[in-house]
Coordinates of C-alpha atoms and ligand atoms in Angstrom, one line a residue:
M280 CA 117.4 96.6 46.6
C281 CA 120.4 98.7 47.5
G282 CA 120.0 102.1 49.1
I283 CA 121.3 105.2 47.3
I284 CA 121.8 108.7 48.5
G285 CA 123.5 111.8 47.0
F286 CA 123.9 115.3 48.4
T287 CA 125.4 118.5 47.3
G288 CA 124.9 121.7 49.2
H289 CA 125.7 123.7 52.4
L290 CA 125.9 120.8 54.9
N291 CA 128.7 118.3 55.4
S292 CA 127.8 115.7 52.8
A293 CA 129.5 112.9 54.7
E294 CA 127.1 113.4 57.6
V295 CA 124.1 113.7 55.3
L296 CA 125.2 110.5 53.5
L297 CA 125.8 108.5 56.6
K298 CA 122.4 109.5 58.1
G299 CA 120.7 108.8 54.9
L300 CA 122.4 105.4 54.6
G301 CA 121.2 104.5 58.1
E302 CA 117.6 105.3 57.0
L303 CA 118.0 103.4 53.7
E304 CA 119.8 100.4 55.2
Y305 CA 116.6 98.2 55.1
R306 CA 117.1 98.2 51.3
G307 CA 120.3 96.2 51.6
Y308 CA 122.9 95.7 54.4
D309 CA 125.8 93.6 53.1
S310 CA 128.3 96.5 52.7
A311 CA 128.3 100.3 52.4
G312 CA 130.4 103.1 51.1
I313 CA 130.6 106.8 50.3
A314 CA 132.5 109.0 47.8
C315 CA 132.9 112.7 48.4
F316 CA 134.6 115.6 46.6
M317 CA 137.5 116.6 48.9
D318 CA 140.9 118.3 48.5
G319 CA 140.6 118.7 44.8
G320 CA 139.6 115.0 44.1
I321 CA 137.2 112.3 45.1
R322 CA 137.7 110.3 48.2
I323 CA 136.1 106.9 48.7
I324 CA 135.5 105.0 52.0
K325 CA 133.9 101.5 52.0
S326 CA 133.2 98.9 54.5
V327 CA 131.8 95.4 54.7
G328 CA 128.8 95.0 57.0
K329 CA 126.3 97.5 58.2
V330 CA 126.3 101.2 57.9
A331 CA 127.5 101.4 61.6
A332 CA 130.8 99.7 60.4
L333 CA 131.2 102.4 57.7
K334 CA 130.6 105.2 60.2
E335 CA 133.5 103.9 62.3
K336 CA 135.8 104.3 59.3
V337 CA 134.8 107.8 58.4
P338 CA 137.1 110.3 60.2
A339 CA 135.6 113.4 61.8
A340 CA 137.7 115.5 59.5
F341 CA 136.0 114.1 56.5
V342 CA 134.2 117.3 55.4
S343 CA 132.8 117.8 52.0
S344 CA 129.9 119.6 50.4
C345 CA 129.1 117.0 47.8
G346 CA 129.0 113.2 47.8
I347 CA 127.2 109.9 47.1
G348 CA 126.6 106.9 49.3
H349 CA 125.4 103.3 48.9
T350 CA 124.3 100.4 51.0
R351 CA 124.4 97.1 49.1
W352 CA 122.5 93.9 48.7
A353 CA 124.9 91.8 46.7
T354 CA 123.8 90.5 43.2
H355 CA 127.0 90.3 41.1
G356 CA 130.1 89.5 43.1
G357 CA 130.2 88.4 46.8
V358 CA 130.2 90.6 49.8
S359 CA 133.6 92.3 50.0
E360 CA 135.0 95.8 50.3
V361 CA 136.2 95.7 46.7
N362 CA 132.7 94.9 45.5
A363 CA 131.1 97.5 47.6
H364 CA 130.0 100.7 46.0
P365 CA 131.0 103.5 45.0
H366 CA 133.0 102.2 42.1
S367 CA 135.3 104.4 40.1
C368 CA 137.3 104.4 36.9
G369 CA 139.2 107.4 35.6
K370 CA 137.2 110.5 36.0
V371 CA 134.0 108.6 36.9
T372 CA 132.8 107.5 40.4
L373 CA 129.3 106.1 40.7
I374 CA 126.8 104.1 42.7
H375 CA 124.2 101.8 41.2
N376 CA 121.0 100.0 42.1
G377 CA 119.9 97.4 39.6
I378 CA 121.5 94.8 37.4
I379 CA 123.4 95.4 34.1
E380 CA 122.3 92.4 32.1
N381 CA 124.9 92.8 29.3
Y382 CA 127.8 93.5 31.5
H383 CA 129.8 90.4 30.2
E384 CA 129.7 91.7 26.6
L385 CA 130.6 95.2 27.8
E386 CA 133.4 93.9 29.9
H387 CA 134.8 92.1 27.0
E388 CA 134.7 95.2 24.8
L389 CA 136.3 97.3 27.5
K390 CA 139.0 94.8 28.2
L391 CA 139.9 94.9 24.5
G392 CA 140.4 98.7 25.0
G393 CA 142.9 97.9 27.7
R394 CA 140.7 98.3 30.8
Q395 CA 140.7 95.8 33.6
P396 CA 138.1 95.7 36.4
S397 CA 139.2 95.1 40.0
S398 CA 135.9 93.9 41.3
Q399 CA 133.4 91.2 40.2
T400 CA 130.5 93.6 39.9
D401 CA 128.4 94.7 36.9
T402 CA 128.6 98.2 38.5
E403 CA 132.3 98.7 38.0
I404 CA 131.8 97.8 34.3
A405 CA 129.2 100.6 34.1
A406 CA 131.8 103.0 35.6
M407 CA 134.4 101.8 33.1
L408 CA 131.9 102.2 30.2
I409 CA 130.9 105.8 31.2
D410 CA 134.5 106.8 31.7
S411 CA 135.4 105.4 28.3
L412 CA 132.7 107.6 26.8
Y413 CA 133.5 110.8 28.7
Y414 CA 135.2 113.7 27.0
G415 CA 133.9 116.5 29.2
D416 CA 130.2 116.5 28.3
A417 CA 128.2 114.6 30.9
Y418 CA 125.0 114.7 29.0
Q419 CA 126.4 113.2 25.8
T420 CA 128.3 110.6 27.8
I421 CA 125.2 109.5 29.8
K422 CA 123.1 109.4 26.7
A423 CA 125.8 107.2 24.9
A424 CA 126.0 104.9 27.9
V425 CA 122.2 104.5 28.1
D426 CA 122.4 103.3 24.4
K427 CA 124.7 100.6 25.5
L428 CA 123.4 99.5 28.9
E429 CA 120.8 96.8 29.2
G430 CA 119.0 95.9 32.4
A431 CA 117.8 98.0 35.2
Y432 CA 119.7 100.8 36.8
A433 CA 119.6 103.9 39.0
F434 CA 122.9 105.7 38.9
C435 CA 124.3 108.7 40.8
I436 CA 127.5 109.7 39.0
L437 CA 130.3 112.1 40.0
F438 CA 132.8 113.4 37.3
S439 CA 136.0 114.4 39.0
D440 CA 136.4 117.5 36.8
Q441 CA 132.9 118.7 37.7
P442 CA 133.2 119.4 41.5
D443 CA 130.0 119.5 43.6
V444 CA 127.8 118.2 40.8
I445 CA 125.9 114.9 40.8
Y446 CA 124.3 113.4 37.7
C447 CA 121.5 110.8 37.9
I448 CA 119.8 108.6 35.5
R449 CA 117.5 105.6 35.9
K450 CA 115.7 102.8 34.2
G451 CA 113.5 100.6 36.3
S452 CA 115.1 101.1 39.7
P453 CA 113.7 104.1 41.6
L454 CA 115.2 107.5 42.4
V455 CA 113.5 110.5 44.1
A456 CA 115.0 114.0 44.6
C457 CA 114.3 117.3 46.2
S458 CA 116.0 120.7 46.3
T459 CA 116.0 122.8 49.4
E460 CA 117.8 125.8 50.9
Q461 CA 120.3 123.4 52.4
G462 CA 121.1 121.8 49.1
S463 CA 120.0 119.1 46.6
V464 CA 119.3 115.5 47.6
V465 CA 118.6 112.4 45.7
A466 CA 117.8 108.9 47.1
S467 CA 116.4 105.6 46.3
D468 CA 113.4 106.4 48.4
M469 CA 111.6 109.1 50.2
V470 CA 112.5 108.0 53.7
A471 CA 116.0 109.5 53.2
L472 CA 114.7 112.8 51.9
L473 CA 112.2 113.5 54.7
R474 CA 114.6 115.3 57.0
Y475 CA 115.1 117.9 54.3
S476 CA 111.7 118.1 52.6
K477 CA 108.2 116.6 52.3
D478 CA 108.1 117.7 48.7
Y479 CA 109.9 115.7 46.1
F480 CA 109.8 114.3 42.6
I481 CA 110.3 110.9 41.1
L482 CA 113.0 111.1 38.5
P483 CA 111.3 109.9 35.3
E484 CA 113.0 107.0 33.5
F485 CA 115.6 108.0 30.9
H486 CA 115.8 111.6 32.2
I487 CA 119.0 113.2 33.5
A488 CA 118.9 115.1 36.8
K489 CA 121.8 117.4 37.4
L490 CA 122.1 118.3 41.1
T491 CA 124.1 121.4 42.1
K492 CA 124.2 123.1 45.5
T493 CA 121.4 125.4 44.6
S494 CA 119.1 123.5 42.2
I495 CA 118.2 120.4 40.3
T496 CA 117.9 120.6 36.5
L497 CA 115.9 117.8 34.8
T498 CA 116.3 117.1 31.1
D499 CA 115.3 114.4 28.7
L500 CA 117.8 112.6 26.6
N501 CA 117.6 115.3 24.0
E502 CA 118.7 117.8 26.6
E503 CA 115.2 119.5 26.6
R504 CA 114.3 120.9 30.0
V505 CA 111.5 119.0 31.8
E506 CA 109.5 120.4 34.7
P507 CA 109.6 117.9 37.6
E508 CA 106.2 116.6 38.7
M509 CA 106.2 117.5 42.4
L510 CA 104.6 115.1 45.0
S511 CA 104.4 115.4 48.8
V512 CA 104.2 113.0 51.6
T513 CA 101.7 113.3 54.4
W514 CA 103.7 111.6 57.1
D515 CA 106.8 113.0 58.8
M516 CA 110.2 111.8 60.1
S517 CA 108.7 110.2 63.2
A518 CA 106.7 107.8 61.0
A519 CA 110.0 106.3 59.8
Q520 CA 111.6 106.1 63.3
K521 CA 111.3 103.5 66.1
N522 CA 109.6 105.9 68.5
G523 CA 110.6 104.0 71.6
F524 CA 110.0 100.5 70.3
K525 CA 112.9 98.1 70.3
H526 CA 112.4 97.2 66.7
Y527 CA 110.7 98.6 63.7
M528 CA 108.8 95.4 63.3
L529 CA 107.2 95.7 66.7
K530 CA 106.3 99.3 66.1
E531 CA 104.8 98.4 62.8
I532 CA 102.8 95.6 64.3
Y533 CA 101.3 98.1 66.9
E534 CA 100.6 100.6 64.1
Q535 CA 98.1 98.3 62.4
P536 CA 94.9 99.7 63.9
E537 CA 95.8 103.1 62.6
A538 CA 97.1 101.8 59.2
I539 CA 93.8 99.9 58.6
T540 CA 91.7 102.8 59.7
R541 CA 93.6 105.2 57.4
T542 CA 93.1 102.7 54.5
I543 CA 89.4 102.0 55.0
A544 CA 88.0 105.2 56.4
P545 CA 88.3 107.4 53.2
R546 CA 86.5 104.6 51.3
I547 CA 83.5 104.2 53.6
K548 CA 80.7 106.8 53.4
K549 CA 77.6 107.2 55.5
Y550 CA 74.3 107.5 53.7
T551 CA 70.8 108.1 55.0
G552 CA 68.2 105.6 53.8
E553 CA 65.2 106.8 51.7
D554 CA 62.9 106.7 54.8
S555 CA 65.4 109.1 56.5
K556 CA 65.4 106.8 59.5
K557 CA 68.3 104.5 58.9
E558 CA 72.0 105.2 58.2
Y559 CA 74.0 103.0 56.0
L560 CA 77.7 102.6 55.4
L561 CA 78.6 102.0 51.8
P562 CA 82.0 101.4 50.2
D563 CA 83.0 104.3 47.9
L564 CA 85.9 104.3 45.5
T565 CA 85.5 107.8 44.1
C566 CA 88.8 108.9 45.7
D567 CA 90.5 106.2 43.8
N568 CA 88.7 106.8 40.5
I569 CA 87.9 103.1 40.2
P570 CA 84.6 102.8 38.3
D571 CA 82.1 100.0 39.0
S572 CA 82.3 99.0 35.4
L573 CA 85.8 97.6 36.1
F574 CA 84.4 94.5 37.7
S575 CA 81.3 94.2 35.5
D576 CA 83.3 94.1 32.3
I577 CA 85.4 91.1 33.3
N578 CA 84.9 87.4 33.5
R579 CA 88.0 86.4 35.5
I580 CA 90.5 87.9 37.9
I581 CA 94.2 87.1 38.3
I582 CA 96.0 88.3 41.4
T583 CA 99.8 88.4 41.1
A584 CA 102.4 89.5 43.6
C585 CA 105.3 88.2 45.7
G586 CA 105.8 87.0 49.2
T587 CA 103.5 88.5 51.8
A588 CA 101.7 90.6 49.2
M589 CA 100.9 87.4 47.3
H590 CA 99.5 86.0 50.6
A591 CA 97.2 89.0 50.9
G592 CA 96.2 88.0 47.3
L593 CA 95.3 84.5 48.6
M594 CA 92.9 86.1 51.0
G595 CA 91.6 88.4 48.3
K596 CA 90.8 85.4 46.2
V597 CA 88.6 83.9 48.9
L598 CA 86.8 87.2 49.4
L599 CA 86.3 88.1 45.7
E600 CA 85.1 84.6 44.7
R601 CA 82.8 84.3 47.7
L602 CA 81.2 87.7 47.3
L603 CA 81.4 88.3 43.5
R604 CA 81.2 84.7 42.1
I605 CA 84.0 85.5 39.6
P606 CA 86.8 83.0 39.2
V607 CA 90.1 84.2 40.7
T608 CA 93.5 82.7 40.4
V609 CA 96.6 83.8 42.4
D610 CA 100.0 83.6 40.8
I611 CA 103.5 84.2 42.2
A612 CA 104.7 87.1 40.1
S613 CA 108.2 85.6 39.5
E614 CA 106.5 82.6 37.8
F615 CA 103.6 84.4 36.1
R616 CA 105.2 85.5 32.9
Y617 CA 107.0 82.3 32.2
Q618 CA 103.9 80.1 32.4
D619 CA 102.2 81.5 29.3
P620 CA 99.3 83.0 31.2
I621 CA 95.9 83.3 29.6
M622 CA 94.6 86.9 29.6
D623 CA 92.5 89.1 27.4
R624 CA 90.5 92.3 27.8
N625 CA 87.9 90.6 29.9
T626 CA 90.6 89.7 32.5
L627 CA 91.3 92.0 35.4
V628 CA 94.9 91.6 36.7
I629 CA 95.4 92.8 40.3
T630 CA 99.0 93.3 41.4
V631 CA 99.7 93.8 45.1
S632 CA 102.9 95.4 46.4
Q633 CA 104.0 97.4 49.4
S634 CA 106.9 99.0 47.7
G635 CA 105.4 99.3 44.3
E636 CA 108.9 98.4 43.0
T637 CA 109.1 94.6 43.1
A638 CA 110.7 93.7 39.7
D639 CA 108.7 90.5 39.2
T640 CA 105.4 92.1 40.0
L641 CA 106.2 95.0 37.7
A642 CA 107.1 92.6 34.9
A643 CA 103.8 90.7 35.5
L644 CA 101.9 94.0 35.3
R645 CA 103.6 94.9 32.0
L646 CA 102.8 91.6 30.5
A647 CA 99.1 92.0 31.5
H648 CA 99.1 95.3 29.7
E649 CA 100.7 93.8 26.6
M650 CA 98.1 91.2 26.5
G651 CA 95.2 93.7 26.8
A652 CA 94.1 92.9 30.3
K653 CA 92.8 95.6 32.6
T654 CA 95.0 96.3 35.6
L655 CA 94.5 97.4 39.1
S656 CA 97.2 97.7 41.7
I657 CA 97.1 97.7 45.5
V658 CA 100.2 99.7 46.4
N659 CA 101.6 101.4 49.5
V660 CA 104.2 103.7 48.1
K661 CA 102.8 106.7 46.3
G662 CA 104.0 107.2 42.7
S663 CA 106.0 104.0 42.6
A664 CA 106.5 102.2 39.3
I665 CA 103.7 99.7 39.8
A666 CA 101.2 102.4 40.8
R667 CA 102.2 104.6 37.8
E668 CA 101.9 101.8 35.3
S669 CA 98.5 100.4 36.4
D670 CA 95.2 101.5 34.9
Y671 CA 93.8 101.9 38.4
V672 CA 95.5 102.2 41.8
F673 CA 94.1 101.5 45.3
Y674 CA 96.7 103.1 47.7
T675 CA 97.0 101.5 51.1
H676 CA 97.8 104.1 53.7
A677 CA 100.0 101.9 55.9
G678 CA 102.7 104.6 56.1
P679 CA 106.4 103.8 55.7
E680 CA 107.2 100.1 56.5
I681 CA 110.9 99.8 57.4
A682 CA 111.2 96.3 58.9
V683 CA 112.0 93.7 56.2
A684 CA 109.1 91.5 57.5
S685 CA 105.9 93.0 56.2
T686 CA 103.2 93.4 58.9
K687 CA 101.1 96.6 58.6
A688 CA 101.4 96.5 54.8
Y689 CA 99.8 93.1 54.8
T690 CA 96.8 93.9 56.9
A691 CA 96.4 97.2 54.9
Q692 CA 96.4 95.0 51.7
L693 CA 93.8 92.7 53.2
S694 CA 91.7 95.9 53.9
A695 CA 92.0 96.9 50.2
F696 CA 90.6 93.5 49.2
Y697 CA 87.7 93.7 51.7
I698 CA 86.8 97.2 50.4
L699 CA 87.1 96.1 46.8
A700 CA 85.1 93.0 47.3
F701 CA 82.3 94.8 49.2
R702 CA 82.1 97.7 46.7
F703 CA 81.9 95.4 43.7
A704 CA 79.6 92.9 45.3
Y705 CA 77.3 95.8 46.1
A706 CA 77.6 97.3 42.7
K707 CA 76.8 94.0 41.0
G708 CA 73.9 93.3 43.3
C709 CA 75.5 90.4 45.0
L710 CA 75.1 92.1 48.4
A711 CA 72.2 94.2 49.5
K712 CA 72.6 97.7 51.0
N713 CA 72.1 96.5 54.6
E714 CA 74.3 93.5 54.2
V715 CA 77.2 95.6 52.9
S716 CA 76.6 98.1 55.6
N717 CA 76.8 95.4 58.3
Y718 CA 80.0 94.1 56.8
L719 CA 81.6 97.5 56.8
Q720 CA 80.7 98.0 60.5
K721 CA 82.4 94.8 61.2
L722 CA 85.4 95.8 59.1
Y723 CA 85.8 98.9 61.4
D724 CA 85.6 96.5 64.4
V725 CA 88.6 94.5 63.3
V726 CA 90.7 97.3 64.7
L727 CA 89.3 96.5 68.2
S728 CA 90.0 92.8 67.8
I729 CA 93.6 93.6 66.8
E730 CA 93.9 95.7 69.9
E731 CA 92.7 92.8 72.0
V732 CA 95.4 90.6 70.5
L733 CA 98.1 93.2 71.1
K734 CA 97.2 93.2 74.8
Q735 CA 98.4 89.6 75.1
A736 CA 102.1 90.5 74.4
D737 CA 103.3 88.7 77.6
Y738 CA 101.5 85.5 76.5
F739 CA 103.2 85.6 73.1
K740 CA 106.5 86.1 74.8
K741 CA 105.9 83.0 76.9
I742 CA 104.9 80.9 73.9
S743 CA 107.9 82.1 72.0
K744 CA 110.3 80.9 74.7
E745 CA 109.0 77.4 73.9
L746 CA 110.2 77.9 70.3
I747 CA 113.7 79.1 71.0
H748 CA 115.3 75.8 70.1
T749 CA 112.8 74.7 67.4
E750 CA 114.2 73.7 64.1
N751 CA 111.0 72.7 62.2
L752 CA 107.5 73.8 62.6
F753 CA 104.1 73.5 60.8
F754 CA 101.2 75.8 60.3
I755 CA 97.9 74.3 59.5
G756 CA 94.5 75.7 58.7
R757 CA 91.4 75.4 56.5
G758 CA 89.7 77.9 54.3
M759 CA 90.9 81.4 55.0
D760 CA 93.1 79.9 57.7
S761 CA 94.9 77.9 55.1
A762 CA 95.8 81.2 53.3
L763 CA 96.8 82.7 56.6
A764 CA 99.0 79.8 57.4
C765 CA 101.2 80.7 54.4
E766 CA 101.7 84.2 55.8
G767 CA 102.4 82.9 59.3
S768 CA 105.0 80.6 57.9
I769 CA 106.9 83.2 55.8
K770 CA 106.9 85.6 58.8
L771 CA 108.4 83.0 61.1
K772 CA 110.9 81.7 58.6
E773 CA 112.3 85.1 57.5
I774 CA 113.1 86.5 60.9
T775 CA 113.7 83.4 63.1
Y776 CA 115.4 81.1 60.6
I777 CA 113.2 78.2 61.8
H778 CA 112.2 76.0 58.9
S779 CA 108.4 76.0 58.7
E780 CA 105.8 74.8 56.3
A781 CA 102.2 75.9 55.8
Y782 CA 99.7 73.2 55.1
A783 CA 96.0 73.0 54.3
A784 CA 95.1 70.9 57.4
G785 CA 93.2 68.3 55.4
E786 CA 96.3 67.7 53.3
L787 CA 98.5 66.5 56.2
K788 CA 97.7 62.9 55.9
H789 CA 98.7 62.9 52.2
G790 CA 102.4 63.0 53.2
T791 CA 103.3 65.6 55.7
L792 CA 102.1 63.6 58.7
S793 CA 105.2 61.5 58.4
L794 CA 107.1 64.6 59.6
I795 CA 105.0 65.1 62.7
T796 CA 106.9 63.5 65.6
E797 CA 107.1 63.9 69.4
G798 CA 107.4 67.6 70.3
I799 CA 107.2 69.1 66.8
P800 CA 105.4 72.4 67.1
V801 CA 102.2 72.8 65.1
I802 CA 100.5 76.1 64.9
A803 CA 96.8 75.2 64.3
L804 CA 94.6 78.0 63.0
A805 CA 91.0 77.3 63.9
T806 CA 89.1 80.5 63.4
Q807 CA 86.7 79.4 60.6
S808 CA 83.5 78.1 62.2
N809 CA 82.3 76.2 59.1
V810 CA 85.3 73.9 59.2
L811 CA 85.9 73.9 62.9
S812 CA 85.0 70.3 63.5
K813 CA 87.2 69.2 60.6
M814 CA 90.0 71.3 61.9
V815 CA 89.6 69.7 65.4
S816 CA 90.0 66.3 63.7
N817 CA 93.2 67.5 62.1
M818 CA 94.5 68.7 65.5
K819 CA 93.7 65.3 66.9
E820 CA 95.8 63.7 64.1
V821 CA 98.9 65.8 64.9
R822 CA 98.3 65.5 68.7
A823 CA 98.2 61.7 68.4
R824 CA 101.7 61.8 66.8
G825 CA 103.0 63.9 69.8
A826 CA 102.9 67.4 68.3
M827 CA 103.2 70.4 70.5
V828 CA 100.1 72.3 69.4
I829 CA 99.6 76.1 69.6
C830 CA 96.0 76.8 68.7
I831 CA 94.7 80.1 67.5
T832 CA 91.0 80.3 67.6
T833 CA 88.0 82.5 68.5
K834 CA 87.0 83.0 72.1
D835 CA 83.7 81.2 71.6
A836 CA 85.1 78.1 69.9
V837 CA 84.7 74.9 71.9
I838 CA 87.9 72.8 71.5
E839 CA 89.0 70.1 74.0
S840 CA 91.9 71.4 76.1
S841 CA 93.7 68.1 75.7
L842 CA 94.3 69.0 72.0
Y843 CA 96.6 71.9 72.6
D844 CA 99.5 73.1 74.8
F845 CA 98.7 76.8 74.2
R846 CA 95.5 78.4 73.1
I847 CA 95.5 81.9 71.8
D848 CA 92.0 83.5 71.8
I849 CA 91.0 86.1 69.3
P850 CA 87.7 88.0 69.7
A851 CA 84.7 86.1 68.3
T852 CA 83.7 87.6 64.9
E853 CA 82.2 86.6 61.7
D854 CA 84.5 84.1 59.9
I855 CA 85.6 86.4 57.1
F856 CA 87.0 89.0 59.5
A857 CA 89.0 86.6 61.7
P858 CA 92.2 86.7 59.6
Y859 CA 93.1 90.2 60.9
A860 CA 93.4 89.3 64.5
A861 CA 94.9 85.9 63.8
A862 CA 97.5 87.5 61.5
V863 CA 98.6 89.8 64.3
A864 CA 98.9 86.8 66.6
L865 CA 101.1 85.1 64.1
Q866 CA 103.2 88.3 63.7
M867 CA 103.7 88.5 67.5
I868 CA 104.8 84.9 67.7
A869 CA 107.3 85.4 64.9
Y870 CA 108.6 88.7 66.4
Y871 CA 109.1 87.4 70.0
T872 CA 110.6 84.2 68.8
S873 CA 113.2 86.1 66.7
A874 CA 113.9 88.5 69.5
S875 CA 114.2 85.6 72.0
R876 CA 116.7 83.9 69.7
G877 CA 118.7 87.2 69.8
L878 CA 118.4 87.7 66.0
D879 CA 118.4 90.8 63.9
V880 CA 114.6 91.1 63.7
D881 CA 114.4 94.1 61.3
Q882 CA 117.2 93.1 59.0
P883 CA 117.3 89.3 58.7
R884 CA 120.2 87.7 56.9
N885 CA 120.3 87.6 53.1
L886 CA 117.1 89.6 52.7
A887 CA 116.2 93.2 51.8
K888 CA 113.1 95.2 51.8
S889 CA 112.5 96.1 48.2
V890 CA 113.3 93.4 45.7
T891 CA 114.1 95.3 42.5
V892 CA 115.9 92.5 40.8
E893 CA 114.4 89.4 39.2
Ligands
M6R966 O1 107.1 95.4 48.2 P1 106.3 94.2 47.9 O2 105.1 94.1 48.7 O3 106.1 93.9 46.4 O4 107.3 93.0 48.4 C1 106.9 91.7 48.2 C2 107.7 90.7 49.0 O5 109.1 90.9 48.7 C3 107.5 91.0 50.5 O6 106.2 90.9 50.9 C4 108.3 89.9 51.4 O7 107.8 88.7 51.2 C5 108.3 90.3 52.8 N1 109.6 90.5 53.3 C6 107.7 89.3 53.7 O8 107.6 89.7 55.0

């Protein structure tokens, strides 16, 4: 949460910062600000609202070679200009991502020393602390501050007597940096560095990066030089732009066929059978260094994640249990460590995260390690904290996901679970070679079924118009559709602000049916053939109470037309592959409903893309 950027070099830093903040805005968009070295001092401009509002306030004559910028998602202190970053005290000006947990105690100590904060933020306390410790040596100061600060932080710090230099330190919250001929850049994620370089490094925790116009020096807290571990991205700027789409979310929905193919193709290999006549497709995890023994040495699996990533986990549970016959539980990461979980070395904990930064998921992973469990993460962002701290990583190759609502990351996460389930079912002898090969062919085919759904955009627009004035809505489904209903519901809620609930369809009559009245929309997922007749009965139940039913089903399913107002057909496929096309249909409904309601689809109120606080 919160976007951070710093630049020192041969360009106008104000321009670099404003562009960067635009690219990082999805990390938080309550308020924004920049601080730049100018006219022998440091000048700060802040604004409430989006980066566009800040841009309006920055005069053309604001020219500087070094500065820092921040876009905020409020934690401590409301949304106001005084609480916006950068914060300064004495010689120190800084921006921060994270939460200083002991800020109350620090504030008390600093007040005794005669200092008085002007904002309600933990960040200003950090600025006051660092200034109180500063006598000209930035390294000693930062080291002393680190000893006192508790919580998570990524800081970019300017000292007014060290022009054109930026110091950075982090614990927990992410920071990446690169040095180019144009100057040195630091940011909270790679998206903001891309216009300068594809090569970058992740600032290691508890290391100080000193950025000057020509280089970045990385040292540990003993001031020993450390060589940064360079990484590079395979995608370019255009991957993080809208490319003609009205919103990032729509672009990302349409990118799913590619994202899925990029994720599965490197893990599917063709083999010729012993009789040299038949070719087989087999899942292969050598590029991930995930050994088959990982699944043979365990007797239970726990999947833990947040939000949409957790919903991918619900689907993973169905697949893994069905194919491997190993018990799987799915836990919300924010609850996991407080419920005294049972884990040992025979437990495999799978964490799922697009960003690889989600604080609760990271904490769950750390607990799993402490308790001796084996860990595997499914992560989209290379080198992120969750990826680095897991025993094994399965990278999804969805590319950058900018819209707050997760779409292509979700279907890429599903793909990871399919590949893992197929590989380990095959390795354990639960699936024969020809069975797994058939499954993999069908997995390739989900791309075609998604393309079919995407062709129905006009129909989704029409359905969405019916939902413009809706206040409450229900998603129902059985089996895999019940897991998918949860995802449909969060997608709709977060971007349309319509209250919705996801229900296992058979559970309706145990309470929820009392909420079904004339005209209430119910999105009925009916893609699973083994429970289709039961699902039809549940549709009858809501229909009898006057519900407006939108049914998502396969082309070949026979359902009386009197049971729905709208029927969305997805291509007929084996049940276990239906969630892909159905998920895209749900994303399209959410997208067009939000757009029809005139809402900010990509940056819904109160939310942010990466949740790096608990
Ligand atoms: O980066 P992560 O996958 O760990 O994020 C988890 C959730 O915050 C995220 O999926 C969230 O629920 C999405 N905004 C939903 O669309």
